[in-house]
Every structure is written in C-alpha cells, then in structure tokens.
Short mmCIF file of N, CA and C in Angstrom, two decimals:
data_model
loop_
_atom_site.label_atom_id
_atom_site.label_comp_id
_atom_site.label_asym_id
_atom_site.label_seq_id
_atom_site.Cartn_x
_atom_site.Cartn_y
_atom_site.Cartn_z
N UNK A 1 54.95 -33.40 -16.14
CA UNK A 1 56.04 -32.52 -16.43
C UNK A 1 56.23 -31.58 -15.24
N UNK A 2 57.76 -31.38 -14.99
CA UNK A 2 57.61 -30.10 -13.70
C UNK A 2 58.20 -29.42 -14.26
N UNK A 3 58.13 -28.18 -13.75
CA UNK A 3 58.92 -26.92 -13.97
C UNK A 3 58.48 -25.97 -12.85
N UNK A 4 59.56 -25.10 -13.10
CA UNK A 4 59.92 -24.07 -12.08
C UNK A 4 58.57 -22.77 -12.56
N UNK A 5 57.72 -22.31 -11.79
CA UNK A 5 56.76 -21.36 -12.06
C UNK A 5 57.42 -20.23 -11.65
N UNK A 6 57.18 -19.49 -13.03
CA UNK A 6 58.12 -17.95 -12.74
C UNK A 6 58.18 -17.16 -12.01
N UNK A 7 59.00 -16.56 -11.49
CA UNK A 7 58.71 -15.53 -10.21
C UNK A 7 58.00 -14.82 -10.12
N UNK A 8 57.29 -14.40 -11.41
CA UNK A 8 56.42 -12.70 -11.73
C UNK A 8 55.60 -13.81 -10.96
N UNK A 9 55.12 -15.12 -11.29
CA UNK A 9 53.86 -15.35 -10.65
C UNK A 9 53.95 -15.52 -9.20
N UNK A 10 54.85 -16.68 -9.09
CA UNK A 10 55.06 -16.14 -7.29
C UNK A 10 55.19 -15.33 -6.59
N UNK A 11 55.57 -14.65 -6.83
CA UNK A 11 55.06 -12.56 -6.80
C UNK A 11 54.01 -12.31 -6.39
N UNK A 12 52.91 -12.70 -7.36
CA UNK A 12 52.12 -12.16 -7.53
C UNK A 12 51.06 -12.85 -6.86
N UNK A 13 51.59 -14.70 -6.65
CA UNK A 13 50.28 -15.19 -5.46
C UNK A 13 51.06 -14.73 -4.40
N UNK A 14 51.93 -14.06 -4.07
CA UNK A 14 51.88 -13.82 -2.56
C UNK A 14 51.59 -12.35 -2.29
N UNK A 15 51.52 -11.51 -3.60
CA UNK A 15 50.04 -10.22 -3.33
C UNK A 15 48.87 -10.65 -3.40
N UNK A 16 48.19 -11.51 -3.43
CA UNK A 16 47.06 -12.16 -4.04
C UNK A 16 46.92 -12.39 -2.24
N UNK A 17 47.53 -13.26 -1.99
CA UNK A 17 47.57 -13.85 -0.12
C UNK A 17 47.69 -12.75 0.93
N UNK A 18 48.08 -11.45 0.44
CA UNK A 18 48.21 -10.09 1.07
C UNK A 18 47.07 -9.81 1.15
N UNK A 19 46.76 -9.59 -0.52
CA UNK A 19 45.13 -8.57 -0.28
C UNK A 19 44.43 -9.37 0.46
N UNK A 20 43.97 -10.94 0.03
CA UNK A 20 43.33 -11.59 0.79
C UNK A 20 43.10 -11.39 2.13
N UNK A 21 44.22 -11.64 2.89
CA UNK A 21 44.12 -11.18 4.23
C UNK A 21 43.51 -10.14 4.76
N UNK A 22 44.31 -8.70 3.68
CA UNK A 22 43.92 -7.68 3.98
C UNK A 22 42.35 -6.95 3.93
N UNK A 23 41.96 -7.63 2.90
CA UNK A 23 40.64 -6.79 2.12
C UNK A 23 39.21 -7.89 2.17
N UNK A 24 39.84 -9.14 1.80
CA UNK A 24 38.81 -10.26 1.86
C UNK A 24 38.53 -10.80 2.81
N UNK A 25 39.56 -10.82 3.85
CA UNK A 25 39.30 -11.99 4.83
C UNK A 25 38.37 -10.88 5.92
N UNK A 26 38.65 -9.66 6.04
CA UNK A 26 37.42 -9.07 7.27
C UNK A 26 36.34 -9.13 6.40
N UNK A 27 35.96 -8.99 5.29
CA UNK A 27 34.57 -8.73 4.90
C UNK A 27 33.50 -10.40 4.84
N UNK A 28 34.22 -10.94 4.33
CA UNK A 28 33.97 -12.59 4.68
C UNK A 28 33.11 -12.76 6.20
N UNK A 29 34.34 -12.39 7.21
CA UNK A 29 34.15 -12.27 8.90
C UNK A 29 33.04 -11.44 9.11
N UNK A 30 32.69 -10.40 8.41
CA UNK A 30 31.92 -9.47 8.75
C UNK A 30 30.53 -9.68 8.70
N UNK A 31 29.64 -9.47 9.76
CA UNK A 31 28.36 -9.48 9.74
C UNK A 31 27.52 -11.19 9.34
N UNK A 32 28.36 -12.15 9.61
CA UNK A 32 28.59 -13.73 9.81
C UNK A 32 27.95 -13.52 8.00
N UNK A 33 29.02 -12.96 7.09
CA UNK A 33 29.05 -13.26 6.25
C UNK A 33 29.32 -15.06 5.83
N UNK A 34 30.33 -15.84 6.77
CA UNK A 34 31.19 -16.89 6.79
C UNK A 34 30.09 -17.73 6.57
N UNK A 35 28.92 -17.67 6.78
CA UNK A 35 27.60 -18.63 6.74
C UNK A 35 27.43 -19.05 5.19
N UNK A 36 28.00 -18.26 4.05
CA UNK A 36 27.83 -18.66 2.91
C UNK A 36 29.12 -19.40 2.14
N UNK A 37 29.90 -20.01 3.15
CA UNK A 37 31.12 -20.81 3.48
C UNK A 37 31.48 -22.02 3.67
N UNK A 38 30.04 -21.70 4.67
CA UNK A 38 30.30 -22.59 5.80
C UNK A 38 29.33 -23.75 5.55
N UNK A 39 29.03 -25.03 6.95
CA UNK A 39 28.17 -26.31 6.25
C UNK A 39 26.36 -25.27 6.02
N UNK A 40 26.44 -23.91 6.51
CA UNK A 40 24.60 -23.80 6.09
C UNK A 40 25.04 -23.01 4.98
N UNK A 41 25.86 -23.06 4.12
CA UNK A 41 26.17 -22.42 2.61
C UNK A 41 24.91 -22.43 1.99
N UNK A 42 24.14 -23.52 1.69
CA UNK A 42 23.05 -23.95 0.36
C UNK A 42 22.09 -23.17 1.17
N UNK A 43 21.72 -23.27 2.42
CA UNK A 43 20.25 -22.59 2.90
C UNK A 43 21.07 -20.76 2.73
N UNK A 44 22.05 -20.29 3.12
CA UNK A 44 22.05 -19.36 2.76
C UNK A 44 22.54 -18.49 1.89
N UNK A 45 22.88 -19.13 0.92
CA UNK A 45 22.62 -18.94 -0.59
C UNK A 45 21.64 -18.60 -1.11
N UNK A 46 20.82 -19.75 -1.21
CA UNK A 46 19.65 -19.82 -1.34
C UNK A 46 18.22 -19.44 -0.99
N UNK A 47 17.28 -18.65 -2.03
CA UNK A 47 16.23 -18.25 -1.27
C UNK A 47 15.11 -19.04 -1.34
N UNK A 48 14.84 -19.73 -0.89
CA UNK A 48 14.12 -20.85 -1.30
C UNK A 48 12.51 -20.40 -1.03
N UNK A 49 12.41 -19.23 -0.80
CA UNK A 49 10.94 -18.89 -1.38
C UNK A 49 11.03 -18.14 -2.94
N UNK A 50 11.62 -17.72 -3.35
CA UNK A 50 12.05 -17.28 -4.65
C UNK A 50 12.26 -18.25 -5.71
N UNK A 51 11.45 -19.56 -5.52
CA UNK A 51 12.11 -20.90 -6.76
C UNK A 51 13.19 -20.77 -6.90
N UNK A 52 14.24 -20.98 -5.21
CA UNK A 52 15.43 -21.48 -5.01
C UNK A 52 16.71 -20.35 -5.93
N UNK A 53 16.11 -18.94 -6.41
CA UNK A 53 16.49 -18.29 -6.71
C UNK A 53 18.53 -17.52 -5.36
N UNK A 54 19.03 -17.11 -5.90
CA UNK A 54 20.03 -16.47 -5.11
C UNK A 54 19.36 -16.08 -4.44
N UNK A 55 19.66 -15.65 -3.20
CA UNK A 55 19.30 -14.65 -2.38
C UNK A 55 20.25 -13.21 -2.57
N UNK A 56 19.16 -11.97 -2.36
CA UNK A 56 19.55 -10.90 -2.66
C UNK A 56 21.28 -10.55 -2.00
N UNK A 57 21.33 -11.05 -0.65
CA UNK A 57 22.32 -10.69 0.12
C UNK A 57 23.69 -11.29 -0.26
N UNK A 58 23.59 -12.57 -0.47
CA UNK A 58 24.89 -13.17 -1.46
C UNK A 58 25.14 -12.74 -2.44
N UNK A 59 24.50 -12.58 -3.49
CA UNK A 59 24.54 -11.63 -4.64
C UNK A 59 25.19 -9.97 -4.22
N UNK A 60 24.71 -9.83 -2.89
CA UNK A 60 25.62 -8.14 -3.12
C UNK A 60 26.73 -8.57 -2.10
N UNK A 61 27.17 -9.69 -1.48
CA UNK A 61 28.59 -9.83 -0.87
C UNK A 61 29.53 -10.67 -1.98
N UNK A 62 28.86 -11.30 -3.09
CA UNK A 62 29.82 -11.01 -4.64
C UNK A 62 29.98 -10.24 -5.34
N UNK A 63 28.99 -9.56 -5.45
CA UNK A 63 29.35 -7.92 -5.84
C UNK A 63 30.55 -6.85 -5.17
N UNK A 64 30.36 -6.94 -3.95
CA UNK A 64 31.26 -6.26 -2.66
C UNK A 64 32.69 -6.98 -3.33
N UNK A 65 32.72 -7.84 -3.45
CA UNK A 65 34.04 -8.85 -3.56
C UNK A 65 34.30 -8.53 -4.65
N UNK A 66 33.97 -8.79 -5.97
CA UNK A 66 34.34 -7.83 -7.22
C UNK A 66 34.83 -6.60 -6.85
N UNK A 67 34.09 -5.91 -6.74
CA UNK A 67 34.43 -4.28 -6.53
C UNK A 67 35.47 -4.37 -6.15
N UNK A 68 35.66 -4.89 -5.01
CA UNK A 68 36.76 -4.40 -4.31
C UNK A 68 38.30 -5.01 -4.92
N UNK A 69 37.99 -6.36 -5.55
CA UNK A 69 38.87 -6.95 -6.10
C UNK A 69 39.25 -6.11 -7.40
N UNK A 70 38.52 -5.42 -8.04
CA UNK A 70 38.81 -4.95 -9.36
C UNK A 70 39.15 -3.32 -8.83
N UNK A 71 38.97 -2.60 -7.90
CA UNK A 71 39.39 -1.64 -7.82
C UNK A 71 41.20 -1.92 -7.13
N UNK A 72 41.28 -3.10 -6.70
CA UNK A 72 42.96 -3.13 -6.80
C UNK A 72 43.75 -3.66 -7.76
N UNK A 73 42.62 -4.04 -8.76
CA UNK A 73 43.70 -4.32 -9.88
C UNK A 73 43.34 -6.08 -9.96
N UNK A 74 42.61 -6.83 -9.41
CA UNK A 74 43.18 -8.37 -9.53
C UNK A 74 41.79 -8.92 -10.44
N UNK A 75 41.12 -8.20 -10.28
CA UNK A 75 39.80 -8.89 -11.01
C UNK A 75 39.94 -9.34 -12.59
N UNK A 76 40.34 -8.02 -13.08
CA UNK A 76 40.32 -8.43 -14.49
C UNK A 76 41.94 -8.89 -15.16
N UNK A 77 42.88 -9.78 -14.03
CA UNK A 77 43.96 -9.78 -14.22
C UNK A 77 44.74 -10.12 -16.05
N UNK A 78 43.98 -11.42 -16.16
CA UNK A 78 43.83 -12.23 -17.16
C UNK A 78 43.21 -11.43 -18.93
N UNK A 79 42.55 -10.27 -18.73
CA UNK A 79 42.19 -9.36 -19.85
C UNK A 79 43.29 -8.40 -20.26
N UNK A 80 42.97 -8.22 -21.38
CA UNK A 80 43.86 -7.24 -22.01
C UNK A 80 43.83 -5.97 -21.26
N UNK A 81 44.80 -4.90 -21.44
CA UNK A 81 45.12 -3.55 -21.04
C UNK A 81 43.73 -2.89 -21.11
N UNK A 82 43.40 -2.81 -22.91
CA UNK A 82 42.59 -2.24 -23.36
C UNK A 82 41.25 -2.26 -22.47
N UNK A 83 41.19 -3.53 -21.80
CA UNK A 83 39.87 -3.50 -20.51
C UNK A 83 40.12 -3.88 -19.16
N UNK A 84 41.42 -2.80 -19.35
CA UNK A 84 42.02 -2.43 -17.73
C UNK A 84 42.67 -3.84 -17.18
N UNK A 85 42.79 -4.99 -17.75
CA UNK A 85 43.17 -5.64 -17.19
C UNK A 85 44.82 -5.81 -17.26
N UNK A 86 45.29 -6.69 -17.05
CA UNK A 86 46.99 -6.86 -16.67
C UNK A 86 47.61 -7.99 -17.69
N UNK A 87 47.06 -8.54 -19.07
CA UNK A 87 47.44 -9.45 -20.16
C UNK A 87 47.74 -10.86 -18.96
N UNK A 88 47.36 -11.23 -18.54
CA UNK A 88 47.72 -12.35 -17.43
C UNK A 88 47.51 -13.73 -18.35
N UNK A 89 48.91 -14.07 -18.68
CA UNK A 89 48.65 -15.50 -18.93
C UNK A 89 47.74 -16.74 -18.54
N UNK A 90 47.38 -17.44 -19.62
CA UNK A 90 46.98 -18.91 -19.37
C UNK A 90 47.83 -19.37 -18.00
N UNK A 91 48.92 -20.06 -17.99
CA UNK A 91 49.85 -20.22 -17.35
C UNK A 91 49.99 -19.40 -15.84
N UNK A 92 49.72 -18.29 -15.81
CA UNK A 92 49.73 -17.72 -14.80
C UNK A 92 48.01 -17.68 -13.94
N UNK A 93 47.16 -17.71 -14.74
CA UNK A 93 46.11 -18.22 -14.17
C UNK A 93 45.38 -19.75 -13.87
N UNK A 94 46.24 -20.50 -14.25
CA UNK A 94 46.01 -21.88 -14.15
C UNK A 94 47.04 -22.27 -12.61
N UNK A 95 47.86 -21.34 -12.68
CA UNK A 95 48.66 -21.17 -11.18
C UNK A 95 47.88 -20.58 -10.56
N UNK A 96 47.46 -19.30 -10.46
CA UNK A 96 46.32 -18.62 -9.60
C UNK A 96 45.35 -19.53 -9.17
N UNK A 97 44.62 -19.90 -10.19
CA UNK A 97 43.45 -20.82 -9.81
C UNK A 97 43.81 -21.88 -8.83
N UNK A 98 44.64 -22.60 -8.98
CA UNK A 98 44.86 -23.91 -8.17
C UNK A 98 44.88 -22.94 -6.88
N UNK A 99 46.13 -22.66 -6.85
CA UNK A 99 46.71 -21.96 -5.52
C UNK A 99 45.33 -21.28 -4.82
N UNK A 100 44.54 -20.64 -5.32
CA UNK A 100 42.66 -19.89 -4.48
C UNK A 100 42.43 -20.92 -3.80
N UNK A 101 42.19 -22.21 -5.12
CA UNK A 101 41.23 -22.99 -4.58
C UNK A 101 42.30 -23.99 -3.91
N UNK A 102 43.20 -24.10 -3.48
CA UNK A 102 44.42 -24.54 -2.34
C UNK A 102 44.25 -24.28 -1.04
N UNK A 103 43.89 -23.36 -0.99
CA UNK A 103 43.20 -22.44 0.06
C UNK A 103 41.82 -22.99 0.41
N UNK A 104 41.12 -23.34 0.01
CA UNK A 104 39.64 -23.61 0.43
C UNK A 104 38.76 -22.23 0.06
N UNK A 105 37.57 -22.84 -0.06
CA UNK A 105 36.18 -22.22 -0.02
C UNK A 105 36.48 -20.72 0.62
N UNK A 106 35.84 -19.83 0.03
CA UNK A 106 35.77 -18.25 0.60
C UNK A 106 35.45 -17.54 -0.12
N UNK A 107 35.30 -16.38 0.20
CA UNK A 107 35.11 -15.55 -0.76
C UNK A 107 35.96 -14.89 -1.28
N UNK A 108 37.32 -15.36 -0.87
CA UNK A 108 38.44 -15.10 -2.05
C UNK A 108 38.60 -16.00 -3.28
N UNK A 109 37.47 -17.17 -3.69
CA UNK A 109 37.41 -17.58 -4.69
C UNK A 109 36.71 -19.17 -4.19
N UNK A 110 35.42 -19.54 -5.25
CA UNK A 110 34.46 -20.35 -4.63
C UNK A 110 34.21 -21.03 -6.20
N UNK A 111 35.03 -21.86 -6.41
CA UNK A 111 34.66 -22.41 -7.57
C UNK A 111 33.31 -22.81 -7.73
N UNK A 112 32.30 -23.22 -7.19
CA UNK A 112 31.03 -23.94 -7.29
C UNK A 112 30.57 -22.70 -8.07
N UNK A 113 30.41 -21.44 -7.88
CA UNK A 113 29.99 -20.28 -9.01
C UNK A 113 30.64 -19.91 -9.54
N UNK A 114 31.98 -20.15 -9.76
CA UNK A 114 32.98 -19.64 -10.28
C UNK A 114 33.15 -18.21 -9.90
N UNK A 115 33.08 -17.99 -8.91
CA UNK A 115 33.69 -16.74 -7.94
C UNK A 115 34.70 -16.48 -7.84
N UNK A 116 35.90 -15.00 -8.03
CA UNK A 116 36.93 -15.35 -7.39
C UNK A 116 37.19 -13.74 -7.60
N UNK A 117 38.61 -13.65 -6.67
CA UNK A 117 39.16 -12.26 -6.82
C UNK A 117 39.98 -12.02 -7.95
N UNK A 118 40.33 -13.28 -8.54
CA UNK A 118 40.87 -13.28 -10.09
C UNK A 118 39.49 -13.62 -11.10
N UNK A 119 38.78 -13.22 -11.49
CA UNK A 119 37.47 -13.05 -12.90
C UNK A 119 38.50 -14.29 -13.78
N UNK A 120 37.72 -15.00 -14.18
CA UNK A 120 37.70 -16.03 -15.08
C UNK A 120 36.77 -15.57 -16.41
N UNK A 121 37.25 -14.61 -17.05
CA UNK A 121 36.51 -13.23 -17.74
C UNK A 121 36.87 -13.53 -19.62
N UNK A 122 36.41 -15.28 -19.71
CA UNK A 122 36.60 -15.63 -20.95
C UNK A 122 35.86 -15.06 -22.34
N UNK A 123 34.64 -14.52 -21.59
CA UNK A 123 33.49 -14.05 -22.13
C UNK A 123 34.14 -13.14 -23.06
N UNK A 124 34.85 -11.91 -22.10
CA UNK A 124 35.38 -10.41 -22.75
C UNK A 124 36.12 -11.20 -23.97
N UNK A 125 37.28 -12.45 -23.88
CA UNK A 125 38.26 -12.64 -24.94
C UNK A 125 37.31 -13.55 -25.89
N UNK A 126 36.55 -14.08 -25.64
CA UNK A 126 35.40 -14.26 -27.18
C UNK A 126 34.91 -13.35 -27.82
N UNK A 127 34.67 -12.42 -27.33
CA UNK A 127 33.74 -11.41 -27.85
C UNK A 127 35.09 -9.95 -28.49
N UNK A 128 35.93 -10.22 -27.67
CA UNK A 128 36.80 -9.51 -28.73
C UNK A 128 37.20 -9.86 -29.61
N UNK A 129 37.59 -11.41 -30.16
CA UNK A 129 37.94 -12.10 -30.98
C UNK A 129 36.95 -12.62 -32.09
N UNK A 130 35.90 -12.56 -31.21
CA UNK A 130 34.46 -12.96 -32.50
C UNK A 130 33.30 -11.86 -32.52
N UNK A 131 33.09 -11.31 -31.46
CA UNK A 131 32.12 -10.10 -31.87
C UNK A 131 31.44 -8.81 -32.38
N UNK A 132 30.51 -9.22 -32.61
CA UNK A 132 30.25 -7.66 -33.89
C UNK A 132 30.87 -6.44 -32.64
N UNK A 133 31.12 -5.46 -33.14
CA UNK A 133 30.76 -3.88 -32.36
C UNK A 133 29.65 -3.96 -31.89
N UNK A 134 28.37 -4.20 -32.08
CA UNK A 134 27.47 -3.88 -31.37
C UNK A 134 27.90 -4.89 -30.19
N UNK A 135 28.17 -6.20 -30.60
CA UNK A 135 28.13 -7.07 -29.42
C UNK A 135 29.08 -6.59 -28.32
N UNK A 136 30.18 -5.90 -28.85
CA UNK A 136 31.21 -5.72 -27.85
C UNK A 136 30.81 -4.68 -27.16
N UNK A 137 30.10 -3.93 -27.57
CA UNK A 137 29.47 -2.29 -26.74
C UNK A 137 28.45 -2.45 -25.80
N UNK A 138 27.60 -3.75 -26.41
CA UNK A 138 26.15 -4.02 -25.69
C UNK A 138 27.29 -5.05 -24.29
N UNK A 139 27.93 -5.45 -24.88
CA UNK A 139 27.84 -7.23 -23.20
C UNK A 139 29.21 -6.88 -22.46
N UNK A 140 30.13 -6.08 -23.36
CA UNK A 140 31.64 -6.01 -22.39
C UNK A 140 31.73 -5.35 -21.44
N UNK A 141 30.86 -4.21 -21.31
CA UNK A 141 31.13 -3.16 -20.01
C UNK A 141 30.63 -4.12 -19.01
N UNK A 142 28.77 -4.19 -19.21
CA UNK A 142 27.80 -4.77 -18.11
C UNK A 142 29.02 -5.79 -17.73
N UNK A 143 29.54 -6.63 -18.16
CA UNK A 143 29.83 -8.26 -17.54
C UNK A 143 31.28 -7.80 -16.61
N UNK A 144 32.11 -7.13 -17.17
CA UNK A 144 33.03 -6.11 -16.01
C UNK A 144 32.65 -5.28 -15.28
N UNK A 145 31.38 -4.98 -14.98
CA UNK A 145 30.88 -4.36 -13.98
C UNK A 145 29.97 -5.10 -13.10
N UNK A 146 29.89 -6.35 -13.27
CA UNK A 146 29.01 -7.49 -12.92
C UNK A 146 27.54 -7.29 -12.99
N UNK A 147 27.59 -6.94 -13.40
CA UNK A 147 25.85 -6.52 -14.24
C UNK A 147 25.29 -7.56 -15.27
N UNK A 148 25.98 -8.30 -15.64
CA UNK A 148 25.83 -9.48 -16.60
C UNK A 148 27.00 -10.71 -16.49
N UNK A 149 25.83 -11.78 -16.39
CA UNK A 149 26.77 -12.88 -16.48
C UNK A 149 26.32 -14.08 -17.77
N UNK A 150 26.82 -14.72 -18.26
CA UNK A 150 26.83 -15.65 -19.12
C UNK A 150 27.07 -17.06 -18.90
N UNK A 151 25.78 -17.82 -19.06
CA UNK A 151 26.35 -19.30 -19.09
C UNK A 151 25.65 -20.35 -19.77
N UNK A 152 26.13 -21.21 -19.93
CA UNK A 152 25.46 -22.42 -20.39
C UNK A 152 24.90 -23.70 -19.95
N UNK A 153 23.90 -24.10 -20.85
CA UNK A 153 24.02 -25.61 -19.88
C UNK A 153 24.38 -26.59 -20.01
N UNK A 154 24.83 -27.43 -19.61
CA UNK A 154 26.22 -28.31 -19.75
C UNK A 154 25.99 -30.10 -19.66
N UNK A 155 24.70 -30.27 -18.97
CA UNK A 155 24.44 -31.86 -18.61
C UNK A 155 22.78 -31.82 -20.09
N UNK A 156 22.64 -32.70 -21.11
CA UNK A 156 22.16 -32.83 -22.09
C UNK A 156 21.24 -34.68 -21.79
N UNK A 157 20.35 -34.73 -22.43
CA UNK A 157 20.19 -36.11 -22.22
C UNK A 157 20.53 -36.81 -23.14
N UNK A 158 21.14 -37.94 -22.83
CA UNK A 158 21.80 -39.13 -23.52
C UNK A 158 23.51 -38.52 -23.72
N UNK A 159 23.72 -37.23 -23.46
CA UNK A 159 25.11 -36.75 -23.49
C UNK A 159 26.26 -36.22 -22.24
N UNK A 160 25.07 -36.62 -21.52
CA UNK A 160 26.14 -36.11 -19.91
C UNK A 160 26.43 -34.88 -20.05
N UNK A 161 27.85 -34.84 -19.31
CA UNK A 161 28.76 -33.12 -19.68
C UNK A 161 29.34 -33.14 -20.99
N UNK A 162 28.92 -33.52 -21.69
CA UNK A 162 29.85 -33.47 -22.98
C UNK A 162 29.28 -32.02 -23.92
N UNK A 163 30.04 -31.05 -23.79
CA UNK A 163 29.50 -30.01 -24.25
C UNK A 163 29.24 -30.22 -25.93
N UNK A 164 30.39 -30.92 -26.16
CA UNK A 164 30.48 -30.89 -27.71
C UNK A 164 29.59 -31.67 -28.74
N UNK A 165 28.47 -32.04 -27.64
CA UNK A 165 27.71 -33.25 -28.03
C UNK A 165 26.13 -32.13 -27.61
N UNK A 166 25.72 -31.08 -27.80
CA UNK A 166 24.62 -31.02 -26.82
C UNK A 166 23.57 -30.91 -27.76
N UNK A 167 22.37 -31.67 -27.75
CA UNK A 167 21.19 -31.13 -28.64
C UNK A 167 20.39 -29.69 -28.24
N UNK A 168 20.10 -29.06 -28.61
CA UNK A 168 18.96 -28.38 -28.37
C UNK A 168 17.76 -28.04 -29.54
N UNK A 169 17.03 -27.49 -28.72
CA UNK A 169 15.40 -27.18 -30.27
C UNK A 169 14.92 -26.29 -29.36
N UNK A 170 14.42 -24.95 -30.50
CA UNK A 170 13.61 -23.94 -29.82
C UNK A 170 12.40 -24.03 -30.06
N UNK A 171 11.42 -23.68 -29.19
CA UNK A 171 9.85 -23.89 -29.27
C UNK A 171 9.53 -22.34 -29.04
N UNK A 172 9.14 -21.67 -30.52
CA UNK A 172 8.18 -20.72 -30.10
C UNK A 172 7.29 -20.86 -28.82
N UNK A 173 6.83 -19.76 -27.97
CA UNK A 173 6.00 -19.10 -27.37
C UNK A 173 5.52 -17.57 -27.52
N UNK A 174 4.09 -17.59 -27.83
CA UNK A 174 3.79 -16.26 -27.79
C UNK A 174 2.67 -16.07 -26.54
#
C-alpha cells in the first residue's frame, strides 16, 4: 500500500536530521567515540574482562545520548503528555524508525540495543495500561531516566524466536 506520510511527520524527520547533526553527530566524533560504530564496535562495547559485561564507557555515551535527546524533547516522543512526552503515533514512529535506521549505525539510533534519540518506551504504555500504582511509581520514572531497562528473552529451545511459544520453570535457590 502507498501513501503520502503526513507533513507533521516530515517536519519532524527533518528536525530529527537537524538535531542530529547538531547535537549527536559532534559527540559521536568526540573523543573517538565513533569506535563503538565502527568495525571494533563488539571489542569496544564490550568488556570482556567483566563476563563480556557492557563496558562502563558505552553505557555513559548512551546515557549522554538520552539526556541530551530527552532534554530537547525527542526521547520520549511516542509517550503521553502526562510523561512529558509528545502522544507520537504508531505511524509516526514506524516512519521515524525506518528513516534512523536509513541512516546507518550511530548513535543517533543503533538498533542492535535498541538505542535511539527517539525511546522505543513501550514499557511506560504497558504499565500505564496494566499496572498497579505501586508498579507505575516503582519502574516509570527509573526507565525515563535510564536507570532501568527491561527485557526479555526471546530464542527458547525447540521454539526459536517465537515469543508466543516460550517455556520457562523457576528453580528455587537459597
């Protein structure tokens, strides 16, 4: 099916390609940030004396990148008002997304962690839609402040990626 994508959004990826330039693309450049980009991405990512744990320094140049993305407004585009965000359509982020990752690898948006200067911030709209008060008080701030992240695991045996298929069993430990 084609159709014409509305102007608010074309608008809005070509502020998206502004800030980029403006805000993302020196900090990327900066201090051969570009190494976590580039072909030695996995070694420096990775701390591989830490049981292949992040390394501290990538972790605070996604942090840097949040911040800065959410103090202009683009991080939490896709969330409601109520958590500062801008009500950003399905539709308008399924345009965003392509168009980042159109662009290539950066730290204006790195699908392999699901990184980006637009938050893919599905978490907040579950938890407003299904969670107790406590849940929404305890996990919504931390995860918009990147203090918490959430995920699952997705490859099962005998089920591949099929999420809808996944076994699990818990084993006490004391």
């Amino acid at each position: 099916m084609l159709f014409e994508i509305p102007t608010e959004i074309t608008d809005y990826l070509a502020e998206l390609d502004a800030f980029i330039d403006r805000e993302i693309k020196p900090i990327e450049a900066r201090d051969d940030n570009i190494r976590f980009f580039d072909h030695r991405r996995e070694n420096a990512r990775t701390d591989w004396e830490n049981d292949g744990h992040p390394r501290a320094d990538w972790w605070a140049l996604l942090a840097e990148m949040r911040q800065v993305a959410d103090k202009a407004g683009h991080y939490r585009f896709a969330i409601p008002q109520e958590f500062g965000g801008k009500n950003g359509s399905n539709l308008a982020m399924a345009v965003i997304r392509h168009h980042l990752a159109h662009k290539g690898l950066g730290l204006h948006n790195d699908l392999q962690n699901e990184s980006s200067i637009v938050g893919n911030l599905v978490q907040v709209l579950m938890l407003r839609d299904f969670g107790t008060p406590q849940q929404k008080a305890a996990f919504i701030p931390p995860m918009l402040e990147g203090k918490m992240g959430w995920s699952f695991g997705l490859t099962e045996e005998d089920h591949g990626s099929d999420a809808t298929h996944m076994d699990t069993r818990a084993v006490p430990e004391m």
